[in-house]
Amino acid sequence: MANAMSQQTVGGTLQLLSNSGTHCNVGNRSVLLLPKGFKLKVEFSKRGIYSSGKRKFNVIQASTSQTSVVGPLLAPSSSDTLDSHMKSNEVALILIRHGESLWNEKNLFTGCVDVPLTNKGVEEAIEAGHRISNIPVDMIYTSSLIRAQMTAMLAMTQHRRKKVPIILHNEDERARAWSKIYSEDTIEQSIPVITSWKLNERMYGELQGLNKQETADKFGHEKVHEWRRSYDIPPPNGESLEMCAQRAVAYFRYNIEPQLLSGKNILISAHGNSLRSIIMYLDKLTSQEVITLELSTGIPMLYIFKEGKFIRRGSPVAPTEAGVYAYTRVCNFLSAFLLICHGPV
């Protein structure tokens, strides 16, 4: 291994400042055991892969273009839960784009049309649940659309606490009375789920229900790309990303952020454009940066909310506290033995 490895990134560099260490094999992976005192500097990169000579280091991506963390990095095994590693002034914010829907599968513009998940979407939601199964969740927010609600519910079936997500019905007095729970013990074992149309996908107007390829053939690829990816140009009688951001970010700031400030751990299950809008707010992205942000279906993204600031952690890699908190442990426990698993050249 080279004495030093350095890859320029958007936020800084990744540097390995020693050639000491021992290689061994774990399954089909080559593993480097790093001794005490080894210095490692890790920062985020838009590029997705750090390399040194012929070696390439894998990253876990929460989106296909913008967000990545170095991984999988595993701290020494521990039976402790992730909760015990979260400081009292830290809370978790989890964002999940719904799994694949039936109209995703058919390549149709969906927008605010209410369609369910495919079998693949169900599997993606369950896998998302595995990834967040050790992260505490106190409240869930979803859009009013079934694909986002299905994703949240299926994900929570995998959670280690086994609490039951229950959709709150506040439409009117009768809805509140009829859905009231009278057991304190049952309430303790439940997670409130709040739905809002303000977290819906952006409304695609006259494109909803149209095949994306056929629409591009009819109106031209450049025009359709403008409708889909520009920040402030809406499709005919629809919403632009800017318009979607106005409602989604306002809802987040005035409804969800106060819950985080009160110490609640929050899961948001929503859509590509409503979540892009929220990420734009969390990461302080420009209108040009956000239009290049792509979120994969069913891949959760973890933020830590601490002292009024949002710290992006990327996507949890496994139902272990080591996987979720790999980046934190690299920063805080440089004296620990770390395993850096790399893939094929």
mmCIF file of C-alpha atoms in Angstrom:
data_model
loop_
_atom_site.group_PDB
_atom_site.id
_atom_site.type_symbol
_atom_site.label_atom_id
_atom_site.label_comp_id
_atom_site.label_asym_id
_atom_site.label_seq_id
_atom_site.Cartn_x
_atom_site.Cartn_y
_atom_site.Cartn_z
ATOM 1 C CA MET A 1 0.000 0.000 0.000
ATOM 2 C CA ALA A 2 1.340 3.466 -0.784
ATOM 3 C CA ASN A 3 2.757 5.595 2.013
ATOM 4 C CA ALA A 4 0.095 8.196 1.445
ATOM 5 C CA MET A 5 -3.153 8.349 -0.453
ATOM 6 C CA SER A 6 -4.894 11.626 -1.191
ATOM 7 C CA GLN A 7 -8.007 12.245 -3.282
ATOM 8 C CA GLN A 8 -9.311 15.774 -3.704
ATOM 9 C CA THR A 9 -12.979 16.077 -2.792
ATOM 10 C CA VAL A 10 -15.599 18.773 -2.664
ATOM 11 C CA GLY A 11 -15.276 19.031 1.108
ATOM 12 C CA GLY A 12 -11.573 18.131 1.544
ATOM 13 C CA THR A 13 -9.375 15.054 1.218
ATOM 14 C CA LEU A 14 -9.168 11.439 2.248
ATOM 15 C CA GLN A 15 -5.630 10.688 3.438
ATOM 16 C CA LEU A 16 -3.967 7.523 4.658
ATOM 17 C CA LEU A 17 -0.776 8.723 6.344
ATOM 18 C CA SER A 18 1.049 5.476 7.007
ATOM 19 C CA ASN A 19 2.059 2.255 5.301
ATOM 20 C CA SER A 20 1.760 0.172 8.444
ATOM 21 C CA GLY A 21 -0.978 -2.377 8.887
ATOM 22 C CA THR A 22 -1.812 -5.979 8.161
ATOM 23 C CA HIS A 23 -3.901 -7.378 5.327
ATOM 24 C CA CYS A 24 -6.162 -10.374 5.776
ATOM 25 C CA ASN A 25 -9.134 -11.834 3.938
ATOM 26 C CA VAL A 26 -12.729 -11.861 5.177
ATOM 27 C CA GLY A 27 -14.802 -13.919 2.750
ATOM 28 C CA ASN A 28 -14.128 -12.417 -0.653
ATOM 29 C CA ARG A 29 -13.004 -9.094 0.814
ATOM 30 C CA SER A 30 -9.472 -7.890 1.415
ATOM 31 C CA VAL A 31 -9.248 -6.217 4.804
ATOM 32 C CA LEU A 32 -6.645 -3.856 6.231
ATOM 33 C CA LEU A 33 -6.208 -3.890 10.001
ATOM 34 C CA LEU A 34 -5.003 -0.497 11.160
ATOM 35 C CA PRO A 35 -2.966 -0.248 14.368
ATOM 36 C CA LYS A 36 -3.445 2.120 17.256
ATOM 37 C CA GLY A 37 -2.216 5.592 16.467
ATOM 38 C CA PHE A 38 -2.994 5.332 12.761
ATOM 39 C CA LYS A 39 -4.138 8.708 11.441
ATOM 40 C CA LEU A 40 -7.085 8.909 9.104
ATOM 41 C CA LYS A 41 -8.806 11.951 7.668
ATOM 42 C CA VAL A 42 -12.202 11.318 6.105
ATOM 43 C CA GLU A 43 -14.467 13.823 4.377
ATOM 44 C CA PHE A 44 -17.390 13.657 2.001
ATOM 45 C CA SER A 45 -17.013 13.557 -1.756
ATOM 46 C CA LYS A 46 -19.388 13.996 -4.673
ATOM 47 C CA ARG A 47 -17.264 11.633 -6.741
ATOM 48 C CA GLY A 48 -18.230 8.423 -4.993
ATOM 49 C CA ILE A 49 -14.910 6.525 -5.119
ATOM 50 C CA TYR A 50 -11.552 7.235 -3.532
ATOM 51 C CA SER A 51 -8.586 5.513 -5.162
ATOM 52 C CA SER A 52 -4.903 4.890 -4.545
ATOM 53 C CA GLY A 53 -2.922 3.280 -7.325
ATOM 54 C CA LYS A 54 -4.907 0.239 -8.377
ATOM 55 C CA ARG A 55 -7.074 0.027 -5.278
ATOM 56 C CA LYS A 56 -10.597 1.425 -5.126
ATOM 57 C CA PHE A 57 -12.479 1.992 -1.911
ATOM 58 C CA ASN A 58 -16.219 1.415 -1.864
ATOM 59 C CA VAL A 59 -18.658 4.049 -0.695
ATOM 60 C CA ILE A 60 -22.204 3.737 0.517
ATOM 61 C CA GLN A 61 -24.404 6.142 -1.398
ATOM 62 C CA ALA A 62 -27.672 7.667 -0.315
ATOM 63 C CA SER A 63 -28.121 9.164 -3.747
ATOM 64 C CA THR A 64 -26.672 8.493 -7.136
ATOM 65 C CA SER A 65 -24.841 11.769 -7.509
ATOM 66 C CA GLN A 66 -24.484 13.960 -4.475
ATOM 67 C CA THR A 67 -24.295 12.219 -1.139
ATOM 68 C CA SER A 68 -21.804 9.597 -0.084
ATOM 69 C CA VAL A 69 -19.897 8.430 2.944
ATOM 70 C CA VAL A 70 -16.818 6.288 3.099
ATOM 71 C CA GLY A 71 -17.731 2.744 4.010
ATOM 72 C CA PRO A 72 -18.365 0.171 5.005
ATOM 73 C CA LEU A 73 -16.201 1.099 8.009
ATOM 74 C CA LEU A 74 -16.742 -1.175 10.960
ATOM 75 C CA ALA A 75 -15.752 -0.382 14.511
ATOM 76 C CA PRO A 76 -15.030 -3.249 16.922
ATOM 77 C CA SER A 77 -18.127 -5.393 17.372
ATOM 78 C CA SER A 78 -20.439 -4.455 20.186
ATOM 79 C CA SER A 79 -23.740 -5.762 21.504
ATOM 80 C CA ASP A 80 -24.749 -2.265 22.547
ATOM 81 C CA THR A 81 -27.600 -0.632 20.690
ATOM 82 C CA LEU A 82 -27.152 2.494 18.647
ATOM 83 C CA ASP A 83 -29.222 4.455 21.148
ATOM 84 C CA SER A 84 -26.500 4.163 23.778
ATOM 85 C CA HIS A 85 -24.002 5.840 21.438
ATOM 86 C CA MET A 86 -26.201 8.829 20.726
ATOM 87 C CA LYS A 87 -25.484 11.694 23.067
ATOM 88 C CA SER A 88 -28.342 13.236 24.991
ATOM 89 C CA ASN A 89 -28.217 16.376 22.836
ATOM 90 C CA GLU A 90 -28.365 14.457 19.554
ATOM 91 C CA VAL A 91 -31.441 13.214 17.711
ATOM 92 C CA ALA A 92 -31.825 11.296 14.461
ATOM 93 C CA LEU A 93 -33.581 12.437 11.297
ATOM 94 C CA ILE A 94 -34.148 9.708 8.705
ATOM 95 C CA LEU A 95 -35.309 10.462 5.170
ATOM 96 C CA ILE A 96 -36.603 7.687 2.897
ATOM 97 C CA ARG A 97 -37.851 8.023 -0.654
ATOM 98 C CA HIS A 98 -40.678 5.519 -1.155
ATOM 99 C CA GLY A 99 -39.940 2.197 -2.828
ATOM 100 C CA GLU A 100 -40.659 1.593 -6.510
ATOM 101 C CA SER A 101 -44.310 2.249 -7.403
ATOM 102 C CA LEU A 102 -46.428 0.603 -10.087
ATOM 103 C CA TRP A 103 -46.118 3.724 -12.228
ATOM 104 C CA ASN A 104 -42.351 3.908 -11.685
ATOM 105 C CA GLU A 105 -42.279 0.409 -13.117
ATOM 106 C CA LYS A 106 -44.370 1.493 -16.120
ATOM 107 C CA ASN A 107 -42.224 4.633 -16.662
ATOM 108 C CA LEU A 108 -45.207 6.953 -16.194
ATOM 109 C CA PHE A 109 -45.250 10.438 -14.702
ATOM 110 C CA THR A 110 -46.846 9.875 -11.299
ATOM 111 C CA GLY A 111 -46.802 13.167 -9.403
ATOM 112 C CA CYS A 112 -49.739 13.322 -7.005
ATOM 113 C CA VAL A 113 -51.610 10.327 -8.439
ATOM 114 C CA ASP A 114 -51.999 7.829 -5.591
ATOM 115 C CA VAL A 115 -50.556 4.474 -6.703
ATOM 116 C CA PRO A 116 -49.102 1.654 -4.548
ATOM 117 C CA LEU A 117 -45.744 -0.089 -4.486
ATOM 118 C CA THR A 118 -44.610 -2.929 -6.725
ATOM 119 C CA ASN A 119 -43.237 -6.153 -5.254
ATOM 120 C CA LYS A 120 -39.791 -4.662 -5.764
ATOM 121 C CA GLY A 121 -40.937 -1.535 -3.923
ATOM 122 C CA VAL A 122 -42.114 -3.670 -1.005
ATOM 123 C CA GLU A 123 -38.707 -5.369 -0.877
ATOM 124 C CA GLU A 124 -36.957 -1.984 -0.996
ATOM 125 C CA ALA A 125 -39.055 -0.736 1.916
ATOM 126 C CA ILE A 126 -38.230 -3.827 3.971
ATOM 127 C CA GLU A 127 -34.529 -3.454 3.175
ATOM 128 C CA ALA A 128 -34.728 0.191 4.258
ATOM 129 C CA GLY A 129 -36.213 -1.072 7.508
ATOM 130 C CA HIS A 130 -33.230 -3.375 8.039
ATOM 131 C CA ARG A 131 -30.876 -0.438 7.543
ATOM 132 C CA ILE A 132 -32.577 1.726 10.166
ATOM 133 C CA SER A 133 -33.623 -1.031 12.565
ATOM 134 C CA ASN A 134 -31.346 0.172 15.368
ATOM 135 C CA ILE A 135 -31.977 3.893 14.949
ATOM 136 C CA PRO A 136 -34.540 5.217 17.441
ATOM 137 C CA VAL A 137 -37.774 6.517 15.909
ATOM 138 C CA ASP A 138 -40.279 8.487 17.987
ATOM 139 C CA MET A 139 -42.450 10.032 15.258
ATOM 140 C CA ILE A 140 -43.094 9.399 11.573
ATOM 141 C CA TYR A 141 -44.135 11.922 8.937
ATOM 142 C CA THR A 142 -45.339 10.836 5.508
ATOM 143 C CA SER A 143 -47.085 12.371 2.539
ATOM 144 C CA SER A 144 -50.767 11.712 1.976
ATOM 145 C CA LEU A 145 -49.894 9.217 -0.783
ATOM 146 C CA ILE A 146 -50.092 5.462 -0.223
ATOM 147 C CA ARG A 147 -46.641 4.625 -1.644
ATOM 148 C CA ALA A 148 -44.928 6.765 0.999
ATOM 149 C CA GLN A 149 -47.147 5.411 3.768
ATOM 150 C CA MET A 150 -46.577 1.794 2.689
ATOM 151 C CA THR A 151 -42.825 2.381 2.716
ATOM 152 C CA ALA A 152 -42.865 3.757 6.261
ATOM 153 C CA MET A 153 -45.107 0.988 7.577
ATOM 154 C CA LEU A 154 -43.116 -1.823 5.952
ATOM 155 C CA ALA A 155 -39.818 -0.342 7.094
ATOM 156 C CA MET A 156 -40.998 -0.218 10.696
ATOM 157 C CA THR A 157 -41.898 -3.925 10.688
ATOM 158 C CA GLN A 158 -38.139 -4.530 10.778
ATOM 159 C CA HIS A 159 -37.393 -2.207 13.695
ATOM 160 C CA ARG A 160 -35.912 -3.841 16.771
ATOM 161 C CA ARG A 161 -38.211 -1.956 19.161
ATOM 162 C CA LYS A 162 -41.276 -3.517 17.514
ATOM 163 C CA LYS A 163 -43.418 -0.458 18.168
ATOM 164 C CA VAL A 164 -46.543 -0.146 16.037
ATOM 165 C CA PRO A 165 -46.825 2.837 13.675
ATOM 166 C CA ILE A 166 -50.361 4.280 13.899
ATOM 167 C CA ILE A 167 -51.672 6.898 11.487
ATOM 168 C CA LEU A 168 -53.278 9.790 13.354
ATOM 169 C CA HIS A 169 -56.644 10.914 12.002
ATOM 170 C CA ASN A 170 -57.302 14.554 12.783
ATOM 171 C CA GLU A 171 -59.655 15.318 9.912
ATOM 172 C CA ASP A 172 -62.503 16.174 12.261
ATOM 173 C CA GLU A 173 -63.780 15.580 15.773
ATOM 174 C CA ARG A 174 -65.390 12.250 14.882
ATOM 175 C CA ALA A 175 -62.163 10.942 13.302
ATOM 176 C CA ARG A 176 -60.225 11.861 16.439
ATOM 177 C CA ALA A 177 -62.832 10.269 18.734
ATOM 178 C CA TRP A 178 -63.149 7.065 16.737
ATOM 179 C CA SER A 179 -59.383 6.491 16.546
ATOM 180 C CA LYS A 180 -58.654 7.230 20.224
ATOM 181 C CA ILE A 181 -56.513 4.706 22.125
ATOM 182 C CA TYR A 182 -57.525 4.083 25.738
ATOM 183 C CA SER A 183 -54.556 2.029 26.953
ATOM 184 C CA GLU A 184 -51.473 3.903 28.178
ATOM 185 C CA ASP A 185 -49.377 0.759 27.703
ATOM 186 C CA THR A 186 -50.519 0.494 24.085
ATOM 187 C CA ILE A 187 -49.744 4.160 23.499
ATOM 188 C CA GLU A 188 -46.230 3.571 24.853
ATOM 189 C CA GLN A 189 -45.755 0.799 22.290
ATOM 190 C CA SER A 190 -46.974 2.939 19.386
ATOM 191 C CA ILE A 191 -45.373 5.477 17.069
ATOM 192 C CA PRO A 192 -47.573 8.323 15.842
ATOM 193 C CA VAL A 193 -47.673 8.734 12.066
ATOM 194 C CA ILE A 194 -48.627 12.179 10.753
ATOM 195 C CA THR A 195 -49.565 12.567 7.105
ATOM 196 C CA SER A 196 -49.562 15.777 5.085
ATOM 197 C CA TRP A 197 -50.149 16.609 1.438
ATOM 198 C CA LYS A 198 -47.390 19.212 1.795
ATOM 199 C CA LEU A 199 -44.878 16.324 1.707
ATOM 200 C CA ASN A 200 -46.416 14.969 -1.515
ATOM 201 C CA GLU A 201 -44.466 14.554 -4.716
ATOM 202 C CA ARG A 202 -44.591 17.673 -6.868
ATOM 203 C CA MET A 203 -47.696 17.839 -9.001
ATOM 204 C CA TYR A 204 -46.782 17.119 -12.609
ATOM 205 C CA GLY A 205 -49.888 18.721 -14.090
ATOM 206 C CA GLU A 206 -50.803 17.558 -17.586
ATOM 207 C CA LEU A 207 -47.908 15.082 -17.629
ATOM 208 C CA GLN A 208 -49.427 12.854 -14.943
ATOM 209 C CA GLY A 209 -50.177 9.400 -16.322
ATOM 210 C CA LEU A 210 -48.164 9.962 -19.526
ATOM 211 C CA ASN A 211 -45.322 7.675 -20.530
ATOM 212 C CA LYS A 212 -42.025 9.505 -20.061
ATOM 213 C CA GLN A 213 -40.426 8.230 -23.252
ATOM 214 C CA GLU A 214 -43.489 8.904 -25.388
ATOM 215 C CA THR A 215 -43.749 12.402 -23.898
ATOM 216 C CA ALA A 216 -40.111 13.076 -24.766
ATOM 217 C CA ASP A 217 -40.705 11.844 -28.317
ATOM 218 C CA LYS A 218 -43.724 14.140 -28.651
ATOM 219 C CA PHE A 219 -42.428 17.359 -27.068
ATOM 220 C CA GLY A 220 -38.693 16.834 -27.464
ATOM 221 C CA HIS A 221 -36.176 15.517 -24.983
ATOM 222 C CA GLU A 222 -34.858 18.991 -24.185
ATOM 223 C CA LYS A 223 -38.301 20.372 -23.287
ATOM 224 C CA VAL A 224 -39.205 17.365 -21.122
ATOM 225 C CA HIS A 225 -35.822 17.524 -19.407
ATOM 226 C CA GLU A 226 -36.511 21.184 -18.669
ATOM 227 C CA TRP A 227 -39.864 20.304 -17.110
ATOM 228 C CA ARG A 228 -38.339 17.504 -15.040
ATOM 229 C CA ARG A 229 -35.007 18.965 -13.964
ATOM 230 C CA SER A 230 -35.168 22.756 -13.987
ATOM 231 C CA TYR A 231 -35.699 24.494 -10.668
ATOM 232 C CA ASP A 232 -38.300 27.112 -11.538
ATOM 233 C CA ILE A 233 -39.968 25.942 -14.783
ATOM 234 C CA PRO A 234 -43.146 23.874 -14.153
ATOM 235 C CA PRO A 235 -44.710 21.371 -16.548
ATOM 236 C CA PRO A 236 -48.060 22.489 -18.052
ATOM 237 C CA ASN A 237 -50.455 23.275 -15.172
ATOM 238 C CA GLY A 238 -48.083 21.642 -12.688
ATOM 239 C CA GLU A 239 -45.549 22.544 -10.010
ATOM 240 C CA SER A 240 -41.912 23.451 -10.456
ATOM 241 C CA LEU A 241 -39.353 22.151 -7.977
ATOM 242 C CA GLU A 242 -39.284 25.663 -6.526
ATOM 243 C CA MET A 243 -43.035 25.529 -5.867
ATOM 244 C CA CYS A 244 -42.738 22.071 -4.306
ATOM 245 C CA ALA A 245 -39.876 23.309 -2.119
ATOM 246 C CA GLN A 246 -41.930 26.226 -0.826
ATOM 247 C CA ARG A 247 -44.573 23.957 0.686
ATOM 248 C CA ALA A 248 -42.299 21.043 1.737
ATOM 249 C CA VAL A 249 -39.632 23.170 3.424
ATOM 250 C CA ALA A 250 -42.210 25.362 5.167
ATOM 251 C CA TYR A 251 -43.903 22.235 6.533
ATOM 252 C CA PHE A 252 -40.551 20.848 7.699
ATOM 253 C CA ARG A 253 -39.529 24.073 9.417
ATOM 254 C CA TYR A 254 -42.819 24.719 11.212
ATOM 255 C CA ASN A 255 -43.939 21.173 12.019
ATOM 256 C CA ILE A 256 -41.008 18.752 12.018
ATOM 257 C CA GLU A 257 -38.059 20.865 13.149
ATOM 258 C CA PRO A 258 -39.754 21.805 16.463
ATOM 259 C CA GLN A 259 -40.152 18.088 17.206
ATOM 260 C CA LEU A 260 -36.424 17.574 16.601
ATOM 261 C CA LEU A 261 -35.670 20.495 18.906
ATOM 262 C CA SER A 262 -37.812 18.841 21.600
ATOM 263 C CA GLY A 263 -35.664 15.685 21.387
ATOM 264 C CA LYS A 264 -37.795 13.513 19.100
ATOM 265 C CA ASN A 265 -36.166 11.134 16.605
ATOM 266 C CA ILE A 266 -37.985 11.529 13.297
ATOM 267 C CA LEU A 267 -38.531 9.401 10.188
ATOM 268 C CA ILE A 268 -39.837 11.101 7.022
ATOM 269 C CA SER A 269 -41.102 8.868 4.239
ATOM 270 C CA ALA A 270 -41.831 10.923 1.165
ATOM 271 C CA HIS A 271 -40.891 11.476 -2.486
ATOM 272 C CA GLY A 272 -38.004 12.385 -4.743
ATOM 273 C CA ASN A 273 -38.868 16.063 -5.136
ATOM 274 C CA SER A 274 -40.237 16.801 -1.667
ATOM 275 C CA LEU A 275 -37.162 15.183 -0.129
ATOM 276 C CA ARG A 276 -34.800 16.951 -2.532
ATOM 277 C CA SER A 277 -36.402 20.183 -1.320
ATOM 278 C CA ILE A 278 -35.828 19.297 2.319
ATOM 279 C CA ILE A 279 -32.236 18.216 1.638
ATOM 280 C CA MET A 280 -31.689 21.532 -0.144
ATOM 281 C CA TYR A 281 -32.669 23.233 3.115
ATOM 282 C CA LEU A 282 -30.655 20.890 5.376
ATOM 283 C CA ASP A 283 -27.464 21.009 3.294
ATOM 284 C CA LYS A 284 -27.860 24.617 2.158
ATOM 285 C CA LEU A 285 -27.702 23.659 -1.516
ATOM 286 C CA THR A 286 -28.159 26.203 -4.271
ATOM 287 C CA SER A 287 -30.914 25.926 -6.861
ATOM 288 C CA GLN A 288 -28.302 24.673 -9.327
ATOM 289 C CA GLU A 289 -26.925 22.049 -6.939
ATOM 290 C CA VAL A 290 -30.326 20.638 -6.009
ATOM 291 C CA ILE A 291 -31.374 19.943 -9.603
ATOM 292 C CA THR A 292 -28.504 17.444 -9.918
ATOM 293 C CA LEU A 293 -29.452 15.628 -6.712
ATOM 294 C CA GLU A 294 -30.931 12.174 -7.336
ATOM 295 C CA LEU A 295 -32.387 9.967 -4.601
ATOM 296 C CA SER A 296 -32.700 6.218 -5.051
ATOM 297 C CA THR A 297 -35.978 4.552 -4.120
ATOM 298 C CA GLY A 298 -35.952 2.843 -0.751
ATOM 299 C CA ILE A 299 -32.513 4.081 0.368
ATOM 300 C CA PRO A 300 -32.628 5.836 3.759
ATOM 301 C CA MET A 301 -30.467 8.860 4.524
ATOM 302 C CA LEU A 302 -29.470 9.646 8.086
ATOM 303 C CA TYR A 303 -28.895 13.086 9.607
ATOM 304 C CA ILE A 304 -27.930 13.883 13.174
ATOM 305 C CA PHE A 305 -29.525 17.024 14.605
ATOM 306 C CA LYS A 306 -27.200 18.499 17.205
ATOM 307 C CA GLU A 307 -27.040 21.979 18.700
ATOM 308 C CA GLY A 308 -29.350 23.340 16.028
ATOM 309 C CA LYS A 309 -27.298 21.928 13.143
ATOM 310 C CA PHE A 310 -27.965 19.052 10.735
ATOM 311 C CA ILE A 311 -25.014 16.710 10.218
ATOM 312 C CA ARG A 312 -25.346 14.321 7.289
ATOM 313 C CA ARG A 313 -24.278 10.739 7.984
ATOM 314 C CA GLY A 314 -25.159 9.179 4.623
ATOM 315 C CA SER A 315 -27.046 5.915 4.343
ATOM 316 C CA PRO A 316 -26.973 3.312 7.117
ATOM 317 C CA VAL A 317 -25.313 0.185 5.748
ATOM 318 C CA ALA A 318 -26.643 -2.497 8.077
ATOM 319 C CA PRO A 319 -28.728 -3.053 11.210
ATOM 320 C CA THR A 320 -25.675 -2.440 13.417
ATOM 321 C CA GLU A 321 -24.592 0.597 15.352
ATOM 322 C CA ALA A 322 -21.123 0.221 13.842
ATOM 323 C CA GLY A 323 -22.431 0.485 10.311
ATOM 324 C CA VAL A 324 -24.657 3.468 11.010
ATOM 325 C CA TYR A 325 -22.102 5.335 13.055
ATOM 326 C CA ALA A 326 -18.999 4.417 11.047
ATOM 327 C CA TYR A 327 -18.214 8.013 10.151
ATOM 328 C CA THR A 328 -18.692 9.186 13.731
ATOM 329 C CA ARG A 329 -16.443 6.480 15.061
ATOM 330 C CA VAL A 330 -13.704 7.296 12.569
ATOM 331 C CA CYS A 331 -13.717 10.872 13.822
ATOM 332 C CA ASN A 332 -13.996 10.077 17.525
ATOM 333 C CA PHE A 333 -12.108 6.830 17.953
ATOM 334 C CA LEU A 334 -8.944 7.055 15.872
ATOM 335 C CA SER A 335 -7.182 4.808 18.346
ATOM 336 C CA ALA A 336 -9.562 1.924 17.612
ATOM 337 C CA PHE A 337 -8.840 -0.808 15.092
ATOM 338 C CA LEU A 338 -10.780 -0.037 11.909
ATOM 339 C CA LEU A 339 -11.582 -2.347 9.049
ATOM 340 C CA ILE A 340 -11.596 -0.816 5.597
ATOM 341 C CA CYS A 341 -13.123 -3.258 3.132
ATOM 342 C CA HIS A 342 -12.441 -2.585 -0.549
ATOM 343 C CA GLY A 343 -13.960 -4.063 -3.655
ATOM 344 C CA PRO A 344 -12.398 -5.366 -6.858
ATOM 345 C CA VAL A 345 -10.226 -3.151 -9.013
#
